[in-house]
Amino acid sequence: MKRIVILTGAGISAESGLKTFRDSDGLWEGYNIEDVATPQAWQRNPQLVQDFYNMRRKDVLAAQPNAAHYALAKLEEQFNVTIITQNIDDLHERAGSTNVVHLHGIITRSQSSINPELTYPIEGWELKMNEVCELGSPLRAHVVWFGEDVPMIEYAAKICADAELFILSGTSLAVYPAAGLIHYVRSGVKKYIVDPNIPAVRRLTNVVEIQTKATIGIPDLVEELMLNKY
Ligand code: APR
């Protein structure tokens, strides 16, 4: 089966009611990254950071996958599919996708504040400050903060290098190293971009721009790919 790789960002979950980061009214308009999404923020005011991610978790648990998530899950009927997502929600999985790489972690799990490899499922929406890992350190959200390593990046780069078809949707490509992944996709490979605001992708060849929302553009594209039986 042909290998399709899809790189997604916050925009794919926007129509599920989860805010993006950099659109107008995006999350980073209401919060300073330095206050809630860095190791220094956790040192300074862990409760504020915990509260921020507790709110994100509450929103994610209340949200439902949308037509774009479901269409991407359907692709597995005919293709070898890997979704690489920058999103910390679990909507791809809840829509039925079975092969999802979470570059920036996942909000439904917690992580030891001294060993990032120790992660645990979270019951419900709230992670409390008195909950600790097996080493006795407080638990934080299992997300990658600004200034932290992205442990999955090399694996993701290899997946992109092996792609035979590539789809990019719902990301402004503002954050590295995730944004650099598109350059691992071979030049001869067809690359579809589905976004109402197509991000700048200089030096990229074989690009098809589909300038529309994910819930419209992705189901249409999936239908076309499945009919053409690549
Ligand atoms: N359908 C498709 N795309 C959409 C939609 C939609 N309905 N609505 C908005 N978008 C697009 C925007 O045009 C933009 O290109 O989604 C993108 C959102 O970009 P960002 O807010 O920058 O989100 P993302 O690229 O996922 O951010 C990357 O930044 O703060 C960090 O760790 C966080 O993983 C996140 C990373």
PDB file of N, CA, C and O in Angstrom, residues 8 12-13 16 18 60 63-66 68-74 76 82-109 142 152:
ATOM      1  N   THR A   8      -0.209  17.442  10.798  1.00  0.00           N
ATOM      2  CA  THR A   8      -1.326  18.309  11.192  1.00  0.00           C
ATOM      3  C   THR A   8      -0.929  19.256  12.327  1.00  0.00           C
ATOM      4  O   THR A   8       0.022  19.019  13.055  1.00  0.00           O
ATOM      5  N   ILE A  12      -6.578  21.744  12.333  1.00  0.00           N
ATOM      6  CA  ILE A  12      -7.419  20.571  12.015  1.00  0.00           C
ATOM      7  C   ILE A  12      -8.437  20.330  13.131  1.00  0.00           C
ATOM      8  O   ILE A  12      -9.488  19.733  12.910  1.00  0.00           O
ATOM      9  N   SER A  13      -8.142  20.842  14.329  1.00  0.00           N
ATOM     10  CA  SER A  13      -9.081  20.684  15.445  1.00  0.00           C
ATOM     11  C   SER A  13      -9.893  21.952  15.707  1.00  0.00           C
ATOM     12  O   SER A  13     -10.730  21.976  16.616  1.00  0.00           O
ATOM     13  N   SER A  16     -13.493  21.609  15.727  1.00  0.00           N
ATOM     14  CA  SER A  16     -14.005  20.830  16.860  1.00  0.00           C
ATOM     15  C   SER A  16     -14.155  21.734  18.079  1.00  0.00           C
ATOM     16  O   SER A  16     -14.448  21.261  19.182  1.00  0.00           O
ATOM     17  N   LEU A  18     -11.629  23.689  19.358  1.00  0.00           N
ATOM     18  CA  LEU A  18     -10.378  23.942  20.090  1.00  0.00           C
ATOM     19  C   LEU A  18      -9.633  25.088  19.409  1.00  0.00           C
ATOM     20  O   LEU A  18      -9.430  25.055  18.193  1.00  0.00           O
ATOM     21  N   VAL A  60     -10.353  19.631  25.627  1.00  0.00           N
ATOM     22  CA  VAL A  60     -10.139  18.479  24.742  1.00  0.00           C
ATOM     23  C   VAL A  60     -11.136  17.368  25.058  1.00  0.00           C
ATOM     24  O   VAL A  60     -11.731  16.770  24.155  1.00  0.00           O
ATOM     25  N   ALA A  63     -14.441  18.085  23.576  1.00  0.00           N
ATOM     26  CA  ALA A  63     -14.498  18.221  22.108  1.00  0.00           C
ATOM     27  C   ALA A  63     -14.710  16.869  21.429  1.00  0.00           C
ATOM     28  O   ALA A  63     -14.429  15.818  22.018  1.00  0.00           O
ATOM     29  N   GLN A  64     -15.200  16.921  20.204  1.00  0.00           N
ATOM     30  CA  GLN A  64     -15.405  15.695  19.412  1.00  0.00           C
ATOM     31  C   GLN A  64     -14.620  15.814  18.107  1.00  0.00           C
ATOM     32  O   GLN A  64     -14.457  16.909  17.585  1.00  0.00           O
ATOM     33  N   PRO A  65     -14.163  14.687  17.568  1.00  0.00           N
ATOM     34  CA  PRO A  65     -13.489  14.737  16.271  1.00  0.00           C
ATOM     35  C   PRO A  65     -14.424  15.335  15.218  1.00  0.00           C
ATOM     36  O   PRO A  65     -15.646  15.224  15.342  1.00  0.00           O
ATOM     37  N   ASN A  66     -13.863  15.951  14.195  1.00  0.00           N
ATOM     38  CA  ASN A  66     -14.682  16.518  13.119  1.00  0.00           C
ATOM     39  C   ASN A  66     -14.488  15.728  11.815  1.00  0.00           C
ATOM     40  O   ASN A  66     -13.752  14.731  11.780  1.00  0.00           O
ATOM     41  N   ALA A  68     -12.797  16.186   9.250  1.00  0.00           N
ATOM     42  CA  ALA A  68     -11.411  16.041   8.759  1.00  0.00           C
ATOM     43  C   ALA A  68     -10.711  14.887   9.473  1.00  0.00           C
ATOM     44  O   ALA A  68     -10.049  14.056   8.841  1.00  0.00           O
ATOM     45  N   HIS A  69     -10.859  14.815  10.796  1.00  0.00           N
ATOM     46  CA  HIS A  69     -10.266  13.698  11.536  1.00  0.00           C
ATOM     47  C   HIS A  69     -10.825  12.357  11.016  1.00  0.00           C
ATOM     48  O   HIS A  69     -10.070  11.408  10.802  1.00  0.00           O
ATOM     49  N   TYR A  70     -12.143  12.313  10.817  1.00  0.00           N
ATOM     50  CA  TYR A  70     -12.758  11.041  10.382  1.00  0.00           C
ATOM     51  C   TYR A  70     -12.291  10.651   8.975  1.00  0.00           C
ATOM     52  O   TYR A  70     -12.037   9.481   8.698  1.00  0.00           O
ATOM     53  N   ALA A  71     -12.180  11.635   8.095  1.00  0.00           N
ATOM     54  CA  ALA A  71     -11.753  11.328   6.721  1.00  0.00           C
ATOM     55  C   ALA A  71     -10.332  10.765   6.728  1.00  0.00           C
ATOM     56  O   ALA A  71     -10.025   9.810   6.010  1.00  0.00           O
ATOM     57  N   LEU A  72      -9.459  11.355   7.537  1.00  0.00           N
ATOM     58  CA  LEU A  72      -8.067  10.862   7.590  1.00  0.00           C
ATOM     59  C   LEU A  72      -8.021   9.427   8.135  1.00  0.00           C
ATOM     60  O   LEU A  72      -7.215   8.609   7.689  1.00  0.00           O
ATOM     61  N   ALA A  73      -8.908   9.117   9.068  1.00  0.00           N
ATOM     62  CA  ALA A  73      -8.957   7.748   9.595  1.00  0.00           C
ATOM     63  C   ALA A  73      -9.395   6.775   8.496  1.00  0.00           C
ATOM     64  O   ALA A  73      -8.875   5.656   8.387  1.00  0.00           O
ATOM     65  N   LYS A  74     -10.302   7.215   7.652  1.00  0.00           N
ATOM     66  CA  LYS A  74     -10.818   6.362   6.570  1.00  0.00           C
ATOM     67  C   LYS A  74      -9.722   6.013   5.547  1.00  0.00           C
ATOM     68  O   LYS A  74      -9.754   4.949   4.925  1.00  0.00           O
ATOM     69  N   GLU A  76      -7.008   4.882   5.954  1.00  0.00           N
ATOM     70  CA  GLU A  76      -6.308   3.636   6.309  1.00  0.00           C
ATOM     71  C   GLU A  76      -6.875   2.421   5.575  1.00  0.00           C
ATOM     72  O   GLU A  76      -6.220   1.387   5.483  1.00  0.00           O
ATOM     73  N   THR A  82       0.489   7.406   8.123  1.00  0.00           N
ATOM     74  CA  THR A  82       1.050   7.899   9.388  1.00  0.00           C
ATOM     75  C   THR A  82       0.633   9.353   9.549  1.00  0.00           C
ATOM     76  O   THR A  82       0.857  10.172   8.652  1.00  0.00           O
ATOM     77  N   ILE A  83       0.039   9.663  10.684  1.00  0.00           N
ATOM     78  CA  ILE A  83      -0.270  11.054  11.006  1.00  0.00           C
ATOM     79  C   ILE A  83       0.779  11.545  11.992  1.00  0.00           C
ATOM     80  O   ILE A  83       0.990  10.927  13.039  1.00  0.00           O
ATOM     81  N   ILE A  84       1.442  12.625  11.626  1.00  0.00           N
ATOM     82  CA  ILE A  84       2.361  13.278  12.557  1.00  0.00           C
ATOM     83  C   ILE A  84       1.643  14.547  12.993  1.00  0.00           C
ATOM     84  O   ILE A  84       1.339  15.400  12.155  1.00  0.00           O
ATOM     85  N   THR A  85       1.318  14.646  14.255  1.00  0.00           N
ATOM     86  CA  THR A  85       0.562  15.829  14.684  1.00  0.00           C
ATOM     87  C   THR A  85       1.329  16.629  15.722  1.00  0.00           C
ATOM     88  O   THR A  85       2.039  16.076  16.562  1.00  0.00           O
ATOM     89  N   GLN A  86       1.178  17.953  15.604  1.00  0.00           N
ATOM     90  CA  GLN A  86       1.724  18.835  16.645  1.00  0.00           C
ATOM     91  C   GLN A  86       0.695  19.013  17.752  1.00  0.00           C
ATOM     92  O   GLN A  86       0.978  19.632  18.772  1.00  0.00           O
ATOM     93  N   ASN A  87      -0.499  18.484  17.536  1.00  0.00           N
ATOM     94  CA  ASN A  87      -1.585  18.711  18.494  1.00  0.00           C
ATOM     95  C   ASN A  87      -1.435  17.830  19.728  1.00  0.00           C
ATOM     96  O   ASN A  87      -1.020  16.682  19.638  1.00  0.00           O
ATOM     97  N   ILE A  88      -1.861  18.394  20.850  1.00  0.00           N
ATOM     98  CA  ILE A  88      -1.820  17.624  22.094  1.00  0.00           C
ATOM     99  C   ILE A  88      -3.196  17.008  22.399  1.00  0.00           C
ATOM    100  O   ILE A  88      -3.365  16.363  23.418  1.00  0.00           O
ATOM    101  N   ASP A  89      -4.161  17.214  21.492  1.00  0.00           N
ATOM    102  CA  ASP A  89      -5.454  16.543  21.688  1.00  0.00           C
ATOM    103  C   ASP A  89      -5.389  15.125  21.118  1.00  0.00           C
ATOM    104  O   ASP A  89      -4.449  14.764  20.409  1.00  0.00           O
ATOM    105  N   ASP A  90      -6.425  14.331  21.453  1.00  0.00           N
ATOM    106  CA  ASP A  90      -6.457  12.935  20.998  1.00  0.00           C
ATOM    107  C   ASP A  90      -7.553  12.704  19.960  1.00  0.00           C
ATOM    108  O   ASP A  90      -8.083  11.602  19.832  1.00  0.00           O
ATOM    109  N   LEU A  91      -7.889  13.764  19.207  1.00  0.00           N
ATOM    110  CA  LEU A  91      -9.030  13.655  18.290  1.00  0.00           C
ATOM    111  C   LEU A  91      -8.741  12.757  17.090  1.00  0.00           C
ATOM    112  O   LEU A  91      -9.652  12.095  16.576  1.00  0.00           O
ATOM    113  N   HIS A  92      -7.483  12.698  16.627  1.00  0.00           N
ATOM    114  CA  HIS A  92      -7.176  11.750  15.535  1.00  0.00           C
ATOM    115  C   HIS A  92      -7.453  10.317  15.998  1.00  0.00           C
ATOM    116  O   HIS A  92      -8.065   9.534  15.281  1.00  0.00           O
ATOM    117  N   GLU A  93      -7.007   9.999  17.195  1.00  0.00           N
ATOM    118  CA  GLU A  93      -7.220   8.636  17.709  1.00  0.00           C
ATOM    119  C   GLU A  93      -8.706   8.358  17.903  1.00  0.00           C
ATOM    120  O   GLU A  93      -9.191   7.287  17.560  1.00  0.00           O
ATOM    121  N   ARG A  94      -9.415   9.347  18.464  1.00  0.00           N
ATOM    122  CA  ARG A  94     -10.845   9.114  18.715  1.00  0.00           C
ATOM    123  C   ARG A  94     -11.634   8.979  17.421  1.00  0.00           C
ATOM    124  O   ARG A  94     -12.708   8.381  17.386  1.00  0.00           O
ATOM    125  N   ALA A  95     -11.090   9.537  16.322  1.00  0.00           N
ATOM    126  CA  ALA A  95     -11.756   9.374  15.015  1.00  0.00           C
ATOM    127  C   ALA A  95     -11.419   8.022  14.404  1.00  0.00           C
ATOM    128  O   ALA A  95     -12.003   7.634  13.393  1.00  0.00           O
ATOM    129  N   GLY A  96     -10.448   7.322  14.973  1.00  0.00           N
ATOM    130  CA  GLY A  96     -10.141   5.977  14.476  1.00  0.00           C
ATOM    131  C   GLY A  96      -8.764   5.809  13.859  1.00  0.00           C
ATOM    132  O   GLY A  96      -8.417   4.703  13.439  1.00  0.00           O
ATOM    133  N   SER A  97      -7.970   6.858  13.775  1.00  0.00           N
ATOM    134  CA  SER A  97      -6.611   6.705  13.234  1.00  0.00           C
ATOM    135  C   SER A  97      -5.782   5.860  14.194  1.00  0.00           C
ATOM    136  O   SER A  97      -5.837   6.051  15.412  1.00  0.00           O
ATOM    137  N   THR A  98      -5.000   4.948  13.630  1.00  0.00           N
ATOM    138  CA  THR A  98      -4.283   3.991  14.494  1.00  0.00           C
ATOM    139  C   THR A  98      -2.782   4.250  14.556  1.00  0.00           C
ATOM    140  O   THR A  98      -2.080   3.617  15.342  1.00  0.00           O
ATOM    141  N   ASN A  99      -2.292   5.167  13.723  1.00  0.00           N
ATOM    142  CA  ASN A  99      -0.846   5.381  13.667  1.00  0.00           C
ATOM    143  C   ASN A  99      -0.552   6.881  13.760  1.00  0.00           C
ATOM    144  O   ASN A  99      -0.401   7.556  12.741  1.00  0.00           O
ATOM    145  N   VAL A 100      -0.541   7.392  14.980  1.00  0.00           N
ATOM    146  CA  VAL A 100      -0.422   8.837  15.197  1.00  0.00           C
ATOM    147  C   VAL A 100       0.831   9.129  16.029  1.00  0.00           C
ATOM    148  O   VAL A 100       0.993   8.579  17.120  1.00  0.00           O
ATOM    149  N   VAL A 101       1.678   9.978  15.505  1.00  0.00           N
ATOM    150  CA  VAL A 101       2.890  10.392  16.220  1.00  0.00           C
ATOM    151  C   VAL A 101       2.626  11.767  16.824  1.00  0.00           C
ATOM    152  O   VAL A 101       2.347  12.726  16.104  1.00  0.00           O
ATOM    153  N   HIS A 102       2.702  11.856  18.151  1.00  0.00           N
ATOM    154  CA  HIS A 102       2.445  13.138  18.823  1.00  0.00           C
ATOM    155  C   HIS A 102       3.755  13.858  19.095  1.00  0.00           C
ATOM    156  O   HIS A 102       4.399  13.635  20.121  1.00  0.00           O
ATOM    157  N   LEU A 103       4.128  14.730  18.180  1.00  0.00           N
ATOM    158  CA  LEU A 103       5.409  15.446  18.300  1.00  0.00           C
ATOM    159  C   LEU A 103       5.522  16.238  19.586  1.00  0.00           C
ATOM    160  O   LEU A 103       6.588  16.324  20.180  1.00  0.00           O
ATOM    161  N   HIS A 104       4.412  16.861  19.989  1.00  0.00           N
ATOM    162  CA  HIS A 104       4.433  17.766  21.149  1.00  0.00           C
ATOM    163  C   HIS A 104       3.744  17.167  22.366  1.00  0.00           C
ATOM    164  O   HIS A 104       3.334  17.894  23.264  1.00  0.00           O
ATOM    165  N   GLY A 105       3.621  15.838  22.387  1.00  0.00           N
ATOM    166  CA  GLY A 105       3.017  15.178  23.537  1.00  0.00           C
ATOM    167  C   GLY A 105       1.503  15.085  23.421  1.00  0.00           C
ATOM    168  O   GLY A 105       0.917  15.391  22.370  1.00  0.00           O
ATOM    169  N   ILE A 106       0.879  14.643  24.511  1.00  0.00           N
ATOM    170  CA  ILE A 106      -0.582  14.483  24.512  1.00  0.00           C
ATOM    171  C   ILE A 106      -1.118  14.853  25.896  1.00  0.00           C
ATOM    172  O   ILE A 106      -0.588  14.422  26.928  1.00  0.00           O
ATOM    173  N   ILE A 107      -2.159  15.667  25.894  1.00  0.00           N
ATOM    174  CA  ILE A 107      -2.649  16.292  27.129  1.00  0.00           C
ATOM    175  C   ILE A 107      -3.336  15.303  28.075  1.00  0.00           C
ATOM    176  O   ILE A 107      -3.488  15.575  29.258  1.00  0.00           O
ATOM    177  N   THR A 108      -3.747  14.156  27.546  1.00  0.00           N
ATOM    178  CA  THR A 108      -4.437  13.172  28.390  1.00  0.00           C
ATOM    179  C   THR A 108      -3.458  12.346  29.226  1.00  0.00           C
ATOM    180  O   THR A 108      -3.876  11.467  29.974  1.00  0.00           O
ATOM    181  N   ARG A 109      -2.169  12.619  29.092  1.00  0.00           N
ATOM    182  CA  ARG A 109      -1.172  11.934  29.929  1.00  0.00           C
ATOM    183  C   ARG A 109      -0.390  12.953  30.765  1.00  0.00           C
ATOM    184  O   ARG A 109      -0.274  14.130  30.395  1.00  0.00           O
ATOM    185  N   HIS A 142       1.975  16.042  29.904  1.00  0.00           N
ATOM    186  CA  HIS A 142       2.909  15.415  28.967  1.00  0.00           C
ATOM    187  C   HIS A 142       2.871  16.195  27.648  1.00  0.00           C
ATOM    188  O   HIS A 142       2.277  15.785  26.659  1.00  0.00           O
ATOM    189  N   MET A 152      10.553  12.967  19.492  1.00  0.00           N
ATOM    190  CA  MET A 152      10.090  12.189  18.333  1.00  0.00           C
ATOM    191  C   MET A 152      10.576  12.739  16.996  1.00  0.00           C
ATOM    192  O   MET A 152      10.229  12.201  15.945  1.00  0.00           O
TER     193      MET A 152
END
